[in-house]
Tab-separated table of C-alpha atoms and ligand atoms in Angstrom:
chain	number	residue	atom	x	y	z
C	26	MET	CA	81.617	64.120	147.902
C	27	PHE	CA	84.350	66.692	148.272
C	28	LYS	CA	88.039	65.632	148.099
C	29	LYS	CA	89.490	68.433	149.856
C	30	VAL	CA	88.112	71.580	151.975
C	31	LEU	CA	89.769	74.644	152.545
C	32	ILE	CA	88.823	75.923	156.000
C	33	ALA	CA	88.762	80.197	155.677
C	34	ASN	CA	88.800	80.513	159.291
C	35	ARG	CA	90.842	80.240	162.621
C	36	GLY	CA	90.288	79.104	166.192
C	37	GLU	CA	87.977	76.652	167.540
C	38	ILE	CA	85.435	76.861	164.451
C	39	ALA	CA	88.180	75.808	161.985
C	40	LEU	CA	89.054	72.825	164.501
C	41	ARG	CA	85.267	71.866	164.313
C	42	VAL	CA	85.148	71.872	160.592
C	43	ILE	CA	88.530	69.971	160.246
C	44	ARG	CA	86.962	67.127	162.603
C	45	ALA	CA	84.039	66.900	160.601
C	46	CYS	CA	85.929	66.720	157.241
C	47	ARG	CA	88.340	63.860	158.846
C	48	GLU	CA	85.549	61.664	159.827
C	49	LEU	CA	83.930	62.306	156.235
C	50	GLY	CA	87.271	61.112	154.613
C	51	ILE	CA	87.828	64.675	153.256
C	52	ALA	CA	91.435	66.365	153.272
C	53	THR	CA	91.679	69.756	154.904
C	54	VAL	CA	93.437	72.994	154.248
C	55	ALA	CA	94.095	75.452	156.704
C	56	VAL	CA	94.864	79.160	155.872
C	57	HIS	CA	96.580	81.132	158.835
C	58	SER	CA	97.769	84.578	159.516
C	59	THR	CA	101.454	84.864	160.418
C	60	ALA	CA	100.387	85.217	164.154
C	61	ASP	CA	98.702	81.925	163.986
C	62	ALA	CA	101.434	80.031	162.191
C	63	ASN	CA	101.572	77.671	165.579
C	64	ALA	CA	97.695	77.452	165.917
C	65	LEU	CA	96.170	74.166	166.596
C	66	HIS	CA	93.903	74.477	163.296
C	67	VAL	CA	97.123	74.455	161.400
C	68	ARG	CA	98.285	71.461	162.949
C	69	PHE	CA	95.164	69.358	162.660
C	70	ALA	CA	95.012	70.251	159.221
C	71	ASP	CA	96.521	68.059	156.277
C	72	GLU	CA	98.107	71.146	154.821
C	73	SER	CA	98.389	74.604	155.431
C	74	VAL	CA	99.018	78.139	153.663
C	75	CYS	CA	99.913	81.304	155.096
C	76	ILE	CA	97.578	84.018	153.721
C	77	GLY	CA	98.972	87.129	155.436
C	78	PRO	CA	100.029	89.489	158.386
C	79	PRO	CA	97.894	89.600	161.641
C	80	PRO	CA	95.198	92.048	160.793
C	81	SER	CA	91.937	90.103	159.495
C	82	ARG	CA	91.701	92.678	156.737
C	83	GLU	CA	94.796	91.381	155.359
C	84	SER	CA	94.612	87.536	156.064
C	85	TYR	CA	91.161	86.069	156.905
C	86	LEU	CA	89.206	88.351	154.896
C	87	ASN	CA	91.890	88.691	152.139
C	88	VAL	CA	89.852	87.003	149.125
C	89	PRO	CA	92.513	86.869	146.691
C	90	ALA	CA	94.983	85.212	149.013
C	91	LEU	CA	91.978	82.487	150.049
C	92	LEU	CA	91.386	82.017	146.584
C	93	SER	CA	94.956	81.465	145.331
C	94	ALA	CA	95.417	79.382	148.504
C	95	ALA	CA	92.540	77.122	147.116
C	96	GLU	CA	93.812	76.907	143.774
C	97	ILE	CA	97.430	75.992	144.768
C	98	THR	CA	96.096	73.169	146.900
C	99	ARG	CA	93.267	72.072	144.522
C	100	ALA	CA	90.714	72.494	147.184
C	101	ASP	CA	86.878	71.800	145.708
C	102	ALA	CA	85.263	73.679	148.561
C	103	ILE	CA	85.598	76.396	151.082
C	104	HIS	CA	84.116	76.333	154.278
C	105	PRO	CA	83.943	79.761	156.003
C	106	GLY	CA	82.728	79.192	159.555
C	107	TYR	CA	81.311	82.178	161.400
C	108	GLY	CA	82.452	85.722	161.468
C	109	PHE	CA	84.986	86.758	158.686
C	110	LEU	CA	83.627	86.108	155.128
C	111	SER	CA	80.719	83.715	156.126
C	112	GLU	CA	77.987	85.974	155.199
C	113	ASN	CA	79.629	87.821	152.627
C	114	ALA	CA	77.728	87.302	149.157
C	115	GLU	CA	80.441	88.704	146.970
C	116	PHE	CA	82.591	86.058	148.336
C	117	ALA	CA	80.227	83.311	147.907
C	118	GLU	CA	79.856	84.400	144.175
C	119	VAL	CA	83.587	84.674	143.372
C	120	CYS	CA	83.869	80.993	144.666
C	121	GLN	CA	81.295	79.729	142.622
C	122	LYS	CA	83.257	81.818	139.485
C	123	CYS	CA	86.401	79.971	140.480
C	124	GLN	CA	84.432	76.524	140.400
C	125	ILE	CA	84.961	76.195	144.338
C	126	THR	CA	81.601	75.122	146.200
C	127	PHE	CA	80.985	77.482	149.106
C	128	ILE	CA	79.794	75.400	151.776
C	129	GLY	CA	76.557	77.821	152.614
C	130	PRO	CA	73.396	78.824	151.026
C	131	ARG	CA	73.154	80.518	147.337
C	132	PRO	CA	74.919	84.200	147.400
C	133	ASP	CA	71.590	85.889	146.409
C	134	VAL	CA	70.070	84.324	149.499
C	135	ILE	CA	73.181	85.643	151.604
C	136	ARG	CA	72.731	89.070	150.036
C	137	LEU	CA	68.819	88.966	150.579
C	138	MET	CA	69.358	88.228	154.563
C	139	GLY	CA	72.071	90.751	154.684
C	140	ASN	CA	69.661	93.986	154.162
C	141	LYS	CA	67.521	93.574	156.974
C	142	VAL	CA	64.701	95.464	155.457
C	143	ARG	CA	64.550	93.228	152.413
C	144	ALA	CA	64.676	90.280	154.794
C	145	ARG	CA	62.005	91.510	156.716
C	146	GLU	CA	59.972	91.630	153.673
C	147	ALA	CA	60.960	88.402	152.425
C	148	ALA	CA	60.056	86.950	155.896
C	149	LYS	CA	56.432	88.372	155.779
C	150	ALA	CA	55.766	87.187	152.268
C	151	ALA	CA	56.553	83.862	153.508
C	152	GLY	CA	54.450	83.992	156.222
C	153	LEU	CA	56.854	84.732	159.213
C	154	PRO	CA	55.015	86.944	162.186
C	155	LEU	CA	56.710	90.541	162.138
C	156	LEU	CA	56.248	93.425	164.609
C	157	PRO	CA	54.371	96.547	163.657
C	158	GLY	CA	56.930	98.507	161.590
C	159	SER	CA	57.590	100.564	158.162
C	160	PRO	CA	57.010	98.388	155.194
C	161	GLY	CA	60.281	99.465	153.633
C	162	VAL	CA	62.826	101.952	153.832
C	163	LEU	CA	61.834	105.317	155.852
C	164	LYS	CA	61.989	108.304	153.283
C	165	SER	CA	62.407	110.936	155.816
C	166	ALA	CA	62.097	111.899	159.472
C	167	GLU	CA	58.594	112.935	158.932
C	168	GLU	CA	57.589	109.438	157.498
C	169	ALA	CA	59.359	107.895	160.659
C	170	VAL	CA	57.183	110.217	162.747
C	171	ALA	CA	54.078	109.436	160.890
C	172	PHE	CA	54.855	105.659	161.294
C	173	ALA	CA	55.881	105.786	164.953
C	174	GLU	CA	52.293	107.503	165.687
C	175	GLN	CA	50.562	104.524	164.054
C	176	ILE	CA	52.855	102.003	165.668
C	177	GLY	CA	52.579	103.732	169.027
C	178	PHE	CA	55.873	104.250	171.151
C	179	PRO	CA	58.276	103.226	172.380
C	180	VAL	CA	59.679	102.292	168.583
C	181	ILE	CA	63.230	101.101	167.711
C	182	LEU	CA	65.171	102.745	164.559
C	183	LYS	CA	67.081	100.181	162.714
C	184	ALA	CA	69.687	100.295	159.929
C	185	ALA	CA	68.770	98.035	157.078
C	186	ALA	CA	72.547	97.003	156.606
C	187	GLY	CA	72.798	96.692	160.481
C	188	GLY	CA	72.163	93.668	162.335
C	189	GLY	CA	73.348	91.762	165.233
C	190	GLY	CA	72.556	94.852	167.289
C	191	ARG	CA	74.530	97.491	165.345
C	192	GLY	CA	72.886	100.497	164.265
C	193	MET	CA	69.715	100.454	166.446
C	194	LYS	CA	68.111	103.598	168.360
C	195	ILE	CA	65.158	103.251	170.888
C	196	VAL	CA	62.849	106.288	170.663
C	197	ARG	CA	60.515	106.705	173.264
C	198	ASP	CA	58.283	109.907	172.238
C	199	ALA	CA	58.026	111.768	169.038
C	200	ARG	CA	59.558	114.718	169.949
C	201	ALA	CA	62.938	112.895	170.242
C	202	LEU	CA	62.247	110.925	166.791
C	203	PRO	CA	63.449	113.333	164.264
C	204	GLN	CA	66.851	114.153	165.953
C	205	ALA	CA	67.329	110.252	166.478
C	206	PHE	CA	66.317	109.320	162.886
C	207	ALA	CA	69.217	112.017	161.637
C	208	THR	CA	71.739	110.784	163.945
C	209	ALA	CA	70.975	106.860	163.420
C	210	SER	CA	71.142	107.776	159.577
C	211	ALA	CA	74.176	109.038	159.602
C	212	GLU	CA	75.865	106.646	162.082
C	213	ALA	CA	74.772	104.081	159.439
C	214	VAL	CA	76.203	105.779	156.542
C	215	ASN	CA	79.455	105.987	158.440
C	216	ALA	CA	79.677	102.237	159.655
C	217	PHE	CA	77.871	100.453	156.415
C	218	SER	CA	78.058	103.276	154.037
C	219	ASN	CA	74.291	102.875	153.966
C	220	GLY	CA	71.995	105.105	155.635
C	221	ASP	CA	68.964	103.265	155.057
C	222	MET	CA	66.695	102.974	158.109
C	223	TYR	CA	63.386	100.831	159.180
C	224	ILE	CA	61.237	101.304	162.271
C	225	GLU	CA	59.689	98.985	164.462
C	226	ARG	CA	57.592	98.635	167.705
C	227	TYR	CA	59.894	98.196	170.679
C	228	VAL	CA	59.841	95.106	172.648
C	229	GLU	CA	60.813	96.116	176.285
C	230	LYS	CA	62.119	92.650	177.868
C	231	PRO	CA	62.219	90.382	174.711
C	232	ARG	CA	63.904	86.794	174.968
C	233	HIS	CA	66.010	85.709	171.955
C	234	ILE	CA	65.049	82.751	170.678
C	235	GLU	CA	66.317	81.187	167.376
C	236	ILE	CA	65.129	78.212	165.241
C	237	GLN	CA	67.992	76.026	163.558
C	238	ILE	CA	66.963	75.374	159.993
C	239	VAL	CA	68.622	72.387	157.836
C	240	ALA	CA	67.685	72.235	154.182
C	241	ASP	CA	69.103	70.320	150.991
C	242	THR	CA	69.056	71.680	147.421
C	243	HIS	CA	66.335	69.204	146.370
C	244	GLY	CA	63.410	71.330	148.568
C	245	ASN	CA	63.562	69.136	151.698
C	246	VAL	CA	63.708	71.602	154.878
C	247	VAL	CA	63.508	70.515	158.780
C	248	HIS	CA	64.058	72.524	161.774
C	249	LEU	CA	66.124	71.310	164.732
C	250	PHE	CA	64.246	73.226	167.235
C	251	GLU	CA	65.161	76.381	169.117
C	252	ARG	CA	68.034	77.905	171.186
C	253	GLU	CA	67.686	80.406	173.651
C	254	CYS	CA	70.143	83.131	173.609
C	255	SER	CA	68.982	85.703	175.900
C	256	VAL	CA	71.826	85.691	178.446
C	257	GLN	CA	73.952	88.447	176.163
C	258	ARG	CA	76.204	91.799	176.973
C	259	ARG	CA	75.992	94.299	174.271
C	260	HIS	CA	74.956	91.707	171.892
C	261	GLN	CA	77.406	89.497	172.632
C	262	LYS	CA	76.070	85.931	173.538
C	263	LEU	CA	77.545	84.509	176.895
C	264	ILE	CA	75.262	81.518	177.616
C	265	GLU	CA	73.111	79.575	175.149
C	266	GLU	CA	70.792	76.819	175.696
C	267	SER	CA	68.444	74.245	173.980
C	268	PRO	CA	65.463	73.755	174.787
C	269	SER	CA	64.340	77.164	175.691
C	270	PRO	CA	63.119	76.828	179.192
C	271	GLY	CA	60.316	79.555	178.060
C	272	VAL	CA	59.034	77.836	175.010
C	273	SER	CA	56.319	75.385	175.285
C	274	ALA	CA	56.036	72.232	173.331
C	275	ALA	CA	52.904	73.875	171.481
C	276	LEU	CA	54.835	77.010	170.903
C	277	ARG	CA	58.042	75.201	169.658
C	278	ALA	CA	55.830	73.282	167.192
C	279	GLU	CA	54.536	76.510	165.960
C	280	MET	CA	57.883	78.241	165.463
C	281	GLY	CA	59.235	75.404	164.013
C	282	ARG	CA	56.401	74.601	161.318
C	283	VAL	CA	56.420	78.487	160.398
C	284	SER	CA	59.997	78.557	159.823
C	285	VAL	CA	60.315	75.347	157.544
C	286	ALA	CA	57.278	76.942	155.830
C	287	ALA	CA	59.122	80.191	155.053
C	288	MET	CA	62.432	78.456	154.305
C	289	LYS	CA	60.520	76.188	151.569
C	290	GLU	CA	58.976	79.468	150.151
C	291	ILE	CA	62.296	81.147	149.561
C	292	ASN	CA	64.119	77.857	148.503
C	293	TYR	CA	66.542	78.072	151.122
C	294	SER	CA	69.309	75.495	151.199
C	295	ASN	CA	72.168	74.728	153.854
C	296	LEU	CA	72.130	75.554	157.584
C	297	GLY	CA	70.199	78.811	158.777
C	298	THR	CA	69.116	80.298	161.748
C	299	ILE	CA	65.689	82.222	162.070
C	300	GLU	CA	65.965	84.749	164.973
C	301	PHE	CA	62.797	85.630	166.571
C	302	LEU	CA	62.000	88.177	169.521
C	303	MET	CA	59.705	86.788	172.187
C	304	ASP	CA	57.573	89.094	174.237
C	305	GLU	CA	56.380	88.568	177.761
C	306	THR	CA	53.001	86.950	176.424
C	307	GLY	CA	54.913	84.392	174.488
C	308	ARG	CA	54.477	85.803	171.205
C	309	PHE	CA	57.126	85.702	168.599
C	310	TYR	CA	58.435	87.938	165.612
C	311	PHE	CA	61.100	87.381	163.072
C	312	MET	CA	63.803	89.474	163.901
C	313	GLU	CA	67.094	88.517	161.463
C	314	MET	CA	68.247	85.550	159.804
C	315	ASN	CA	71.715	84.010	159.832
C	316	THR	CA	73.239	82.125	156.675
C	317	ARG	CA	75.959	80.583	158.269
C	318	VAL	CA	76.595	77.688	161.078
C	319	GLN	CA	76.543	79.617	164.514
C	320	VAL	CA	78.792	79.690	167.462
C	321	GLU	CA	76.106	78.129	169.595
C	322	HIS	CA	75.378	75.096	167.093
C	323	PRO	CA	76.806	72.436	169.613
C	324	VAL	CA	73.884	73.113	172.056
C	325	THR	CA	71.439	71.737	169.177
C	326	GLU	CA	73.847	68.886	168.278
C	327	MET	CA	73.788	67.713	171.847
C	328	VAL	CA	70.065	67.568	172.237
C	329	THR	CA	69.372	66.252	168.741
C	330	GLY	CA	72.075	63.979	167.884
C	331	VAL	CA	72.653	65.720	164.580
C	332	ASP	CA	76.241	66.667	163.450
C	333	LEU	CA	75.543	69.988	161.815
C	334	VAL	CA	78.875	70.550	160.211
C	335	ARG	CA	78.817	66.859	159.056
C	336	THR	CA	75.318	67.828	157.380
C	337	GLN	CA	76.292	71.017	156.204
C	338	ILE	CA	79.164	69.698	154.189
C	339	ARG	CA	77.085	66.846	152.807
C	340	LEU	CA	74.336	69.099	152.026
C	341	ALA	CA	76.675	71.599	150.253
C	342	ALA	CA	77.856	68.452	148.049
C	343	GLY	CA	74.232	67.955	146.737
C	344	GLU	CA	73.256	65.092	149.127
C	345	LYS	CA	69.675	64.840	150.215
C	346	LEU	CA	69.000	65.496	153.969
C	347	PRO	CA	69.549	62.039	155.562
C	348	PHE	CA	66.685	62.533	158.129
C	349	THR	CA	62.992	63.803	158.128
C	350	GLN	CA	61.219	66.130	160.826
C	351	GLU	CA	59.589	62.961	162.383
C	352	ASP	CA	62.986	61.472	162.865
C	353	LEU	CA	63.963	64.558	165.361
C	354	THR	CA	63.449	64.769	168.935
C	355	ILE	CA	65.094	66.679	171.690
C	356	ARG	CA	66.772	64.329	174.269
C	357	GLY	CA	67.439	66.420	177.637
C	358	ALA	CA	69.115	69.772	177.869
C	359	ALA	CA	72.288	71.407	176.651
C	360	ILE	CA	73.961	74.627	177.938
C	361	GLU	CA	77.028	76.383	176.510
C	362	CYS	CA	78.866	79.119	178.485
C	363	ARG	CA	81.199	81.098	176.407
C	364	VAL	CA	84.754	81.051	177.897
C	365	ASN	CA	86.353	84.510	176.724
C	366	ALA	CA	89.688	86.090	177.546
C	367	GLU	CA	87.978	89.204	179.340
C	368	ASP	CA	87.862	90.499	182.798
C	369	PRO	CA	84.974	88.809	184.601
C	370	THR	CA	83.287	92.266	185.796
C	371	THR	CA	83.973	94.735	183.208
C	372	PHE	CA	84.170	92.454	180.240
C	373	ALA	CA	87.245	94.212	179.094
C	374	PRO	CA	89.128	92.217	176.801
C	375	TRP	CA	92.434	90.231	178.063
C	376	PRO	CA	94.506	88.946	175.317
C	377	GLY	CA	97.811	87.257	176.645
C	378	ARG	CA	99.595	83.864	177.178
C	379	ILE	CA	97.952	81.113	178.931
C	380	THR	CA	100.540	79.828	181.105
C	381	GLY	CA	98.395	76.818	183.048
C	382	TYR	CA	95.478	75.498	181.339
C	383	ASN	CA	93.199	72.382	182.401
C	384	ALA	CA	90.032	71.719	180.585
C	385	PRO	CA	87.013	69.976	182.250
C	386	GLY	CA	85.845	66.690	181.103
C	387	GLY	CA	83.681	63.763	182.372
C	388	LEU	CA	80.092	62.685	181.542
C	389	GLY	CA	78.187	64.874	179.236
C	390	VAL	CA	81.097	67.747	179.134
C	391	ARG	CA	82.047	68.941	175.660
C	392	VAL	CA	85.119	71.559	175.259
C	393	ASP	CA	85.160	73.139	171.681
C	394	SER	CA	88.409	74.987	172.035
C	395	ALA	CA	91.703	75.814	169.911
C	396	ALA	CA	93.385	76.689	173.265
C	397	TYR	CA	96.274	74.947	175.090
C	398	GLU	CA	98.835	75.537	177.908
C	399	GLY	CA	101.149	77.858	176.160
C	400	TYR	CA	98.798	79.375	173.628
C	401	THR	CA	98.733	83.094	173.207
C	402	VAL	CA	95.036	84.639	172.870
C	403	GLN	CA	95.831	87.231	170.253
C	404	PRO	CA	94.571	90.864	170.202
C	405	HIS	CA	93.683	90.906	166.690
C	406	TYR	CA	90.866	88.469	166.834
C	407	ASP	CA	87.741	87.723	168.978
C	408	SER	CA	88.286	86.828	172.616
C	409	LEU	CA	86.693	83.422	172.529
C	410	VAL	CA	88.989	80.923	174.342
C	411	ALA	CA	86.492	78.019	174.592
C	412	LYS	CA	82.799	76.860	174.425
C	413	LEU	CA	82.174	74.790	177.295
C	414	ILE	CA	79.039	72.534	176.427
C	415	VAL	CA	77.245	70.359	178.774
C	416	HIS	CA	74.337	67.733	178.116
C	417	ALA	CA	72.327	65.881	180.648
C	418	GLU	CA	68.796	64.291	180.765
C	419	SER	CA	66.969	67.460	182.222
C	420	ARG	CA	67.813	71.175	182.572
C	421	GLU	CA	68.348	70.656	186.396
C	422	VAL	CA	71.263	68.346	185.892
C	423	ALA	CA	72.794	70.227	183.142
C	424	ILE	CA	73.185	73.363	185.293
C	425	LEU	CA	74.491	71.174	187.841
C	426	ARG	CA	76.784	69.666	185.238
C	427	MET	CA	78.010	72.962	184.082
C	428	GLN	CA	78.526	74.332	187.609
C	429	ARG	CA	80.786	71.077	188.129
C	430	ALA	CA	82.280	71.505	184.839
C	431	LEU	CA	83.221	75.329	185.337
C	432	SER	CA	84.887	74.561	189.005
C	433	GLU	CA	87.325	72.218	187.119
C	434	TYR	CA	88.058	74.686	184.442
C	435	VAL	CA	91.896	76.233	185.199
C	436	VAL	CA	92.922	79.090	182.701
C	437	GLN	CA	96.057	81.020	184.216
C	438	GLY	CA	98.119	83.900	182.676
C	439	ILE	CA	95.021	85.767	181.381
C	440	ARG	CA	91.663	86.915	182.792
C	441	THR	CA	88.542	84.843	182.069
C	442	ASN	CA	84.985	85.344	182.097
C	443	ILE	CA	84.850	81.938	184.006
C	444	ALA	CA	84.006	83.403	187.411
C	445	PHE	CA	81.050	85.285	185.628
C	446	HIS	CA	79.396	81.942	184.363
C	447	LYS	CA	80.025	80.569	187.721
C	448	ALA	CA	77.708	83.351	189.280
C	449	ALA	CA	74.968	83.648	186.521
C	450	LEU	CA	74.412	80.130	186.930
C	451	GLN	CA	73.306	80.807	190.454
C	452	GLU	CA	71.071	83.349	189.840
C	453	ASP	CA	67.534	82.739	190.518
C	454	ALA	CA	66.084	83.929	187.126
C	455	PHE	CA	68.556	81.508	185.423
C	456	LEU	CA	67.709	78.487	187.747
C	457	ARG	CA	64.074	79.383	187.135
C	458	GLY	CA	64.568	79.920	183.676
C	459	GLU	CA	62.571	83.303	183.796
C	460	TYR	CA	65.265	85.556	182.063
C	461	ASP	CA	65.302	87.788	179.203
C	462	THR	CA	67.870	89.856	177.434
C	463	ARG	CA	68.101	92.306	180.381
C	464	PHE	CA	69.696	89.241	182.467
C	465	VAL	CA	73.083	90.230	182.767
C	466	GLU	CA	72.180	94.163	183.303
C	467	ARG	CA	70.079	93.009	186.315
C	468	MET	CA	72.511	90.487	187.568
C	469	HIS	CA	75.205	93.468	187.694
C	470	ALA	CA	72.646	96.041	189.124
C	471	SER	CA	71.830	93.471	192.191
C	472	GLU	CA	73.564	93.173	195.457
C	473	THR	CA	73.596	89.405	195.468
C	474	GLY	CA	74.765	89.325	191.955
C	475	THR	CA	77.828	91.171	192.595
C	476	GLN	CA	78.242	89.370	195.805
C	477	ARG	CA	78.515	85.819	194.240
C	478	LEU	CA	80.663	87.336	191.271
C	479	LYS	CA	83.094	88.607	193.686
C	480	LYS	CA	83.123	85.224	195.761
C	481	ALA	CA	83.428	83.381	192.297
C	482	ILE	CA	86.302	85.571	191.341
C	483	GLU	CA	88.057	84.561	194.645
C	484	GLU	CA	87.434	81.007	194.284
C	485	THR	CA	88.455	80.686	190.513
C	486	PRO	CA	92.236	79.702	190.070
J	1	MV4	C1	64.598	94.598	168.856
J	1	MV4	C2	64.490	94.826	170.368
J	1	MV4	C3	63.313	95.173	171.012
J	1	MV4	N1	62.147	95.449	169.775
J	1	MV4	N2	63.468	94.916	168.146
J	1	MV4	C4	69.248	93.255	168.955
J	1	MV4	C5	70.027	92.507	168.139
J	1	MV4	C6	69.213	92.705	166.845
J	1	MV4	N3	68.854	91.601	166.159
J	1	MV4	C7	67.953	93.236	167.184
J	1	MV4	N4	67.930	93.494	168.548
J	1	MV4	C8	66.905	93.861	169.149
J	1	MV4	N5	65.776	94.302	168.305
J	1	MV4	C9	62.398	95.349	168.637
J	1	MV4	N6	61.315	95.632	167.764
J	1	MV4	C10	65.556	94.432	171.173
J	1	MV4	C11	66.687	94.177	170.583
J	1	MV4	C12	67.603	93.700	171.575
J	1	MV4	C13	68.111	92.243	171.469
J	1	MV4	C14	67.752	91.245	170.893
J	1	MV4	C15	68.192	90.020	171.038
J	1	MV4	C16	69.056	89.581	171.851
J	1	MV4	C17	69.756	90.771	172.880
J	1	MV4	C18	69.029	92.278	172.810
J	1	MV4	C19	69.776	93.151	173.415
J	1	MV4	C20	69.059	94.306	173.353
J	1	MV4	C21	68.151	94.724	172.278
């Protein structure tokens, strides 16, 4: 096992990794920008190293500074968390060259999944269901039109180097396609220095369902069921839950089975998440794969009892999976609300100093956060203040528990989306579990939705 792990991240996920390391008896090194000198991850770690000025480019994304920090502290592994360098194949490779274990899958697998066209081909070859689409990269606008006529409209153009909703364009008829192709490809060149595009049939009201994969380096793979992530706005997830209220036991078993088989096929190791789109008929299609620990991992931890970060570290050290598929079951239901420093109506970022703070507690309530009274939410980084996670014996009780926990939460001095969550958890579609990726859009367009939000804002301290 590792003696010392360097955490190449900040905020709540850095704390989460430090906690797992402490329970494993592993020493920790925090790295931080000058803006984060007083951050909790710095205080909780055994050692810390300043790696640069506030902008991420010069600190949390500064590869030479991170490797120097690992070398001077004699860390034998680096945990990348999520975001930053967590899905950077070059970084994982450089770690290997420096004989520091990158806690994640092999660099070649990270690279494969980073290219959405190659990932799609690999998923197909490994037996995952795909939407009808172009087999590889589109060579021209004419080819895009030809494929689209085969597939049928509407279609969606996606950038090979995109992902997470970046570089996509929906096209509803053949006339609009050549222009859309040119624009999307040019935008992709601009954003990713890679204009490669592919095309798929567009699903109008999909649910976002993802399967958690856990794999060791000895060929053993299990799944930890699904997470429902359809409550999102502009590709920022807001509420996640497990199990999904839209997935039957039979569908869950099927999605799990094909996911595990695919991961065995590609020799996957460590944690991974396979994202699927589910259409209104309950059919599911491979969308993308994430090769990191995810923000929403706690809902899976709560329903399975598996410590995903502890497991991830043990797997990176070469240990065998400590459980089999048969050992795993779903107990009850878990929900996560992402508490962001943003306006609850417009979602505009709202960095600043937290002047008053009370986090909820009690049975079945978990708060993963690096915030405290006096903490300043930095404009340089993401706006996540806390993840509020609840667990209960049923989805109904979990919703009541989340409403109760939200009512206890006090964050003063900045705006947060706590009131948004209070209102969202009163929506009929959410309560019935019958929602898709347009949920937030519909809530904002509806009279009752906006009324409830207004009332929740008034009632939130
Ligand atoms: C789609 C789609 C509909 N049809 N692909 C958005 C994130 C990126 N991973 C892919 N995304 C989508 N791909 C086809 N063929 C709709 C989306 C999409 C979406 C997916 C998951 C969660 C939220 C979303 C919001 C808008 C669009």
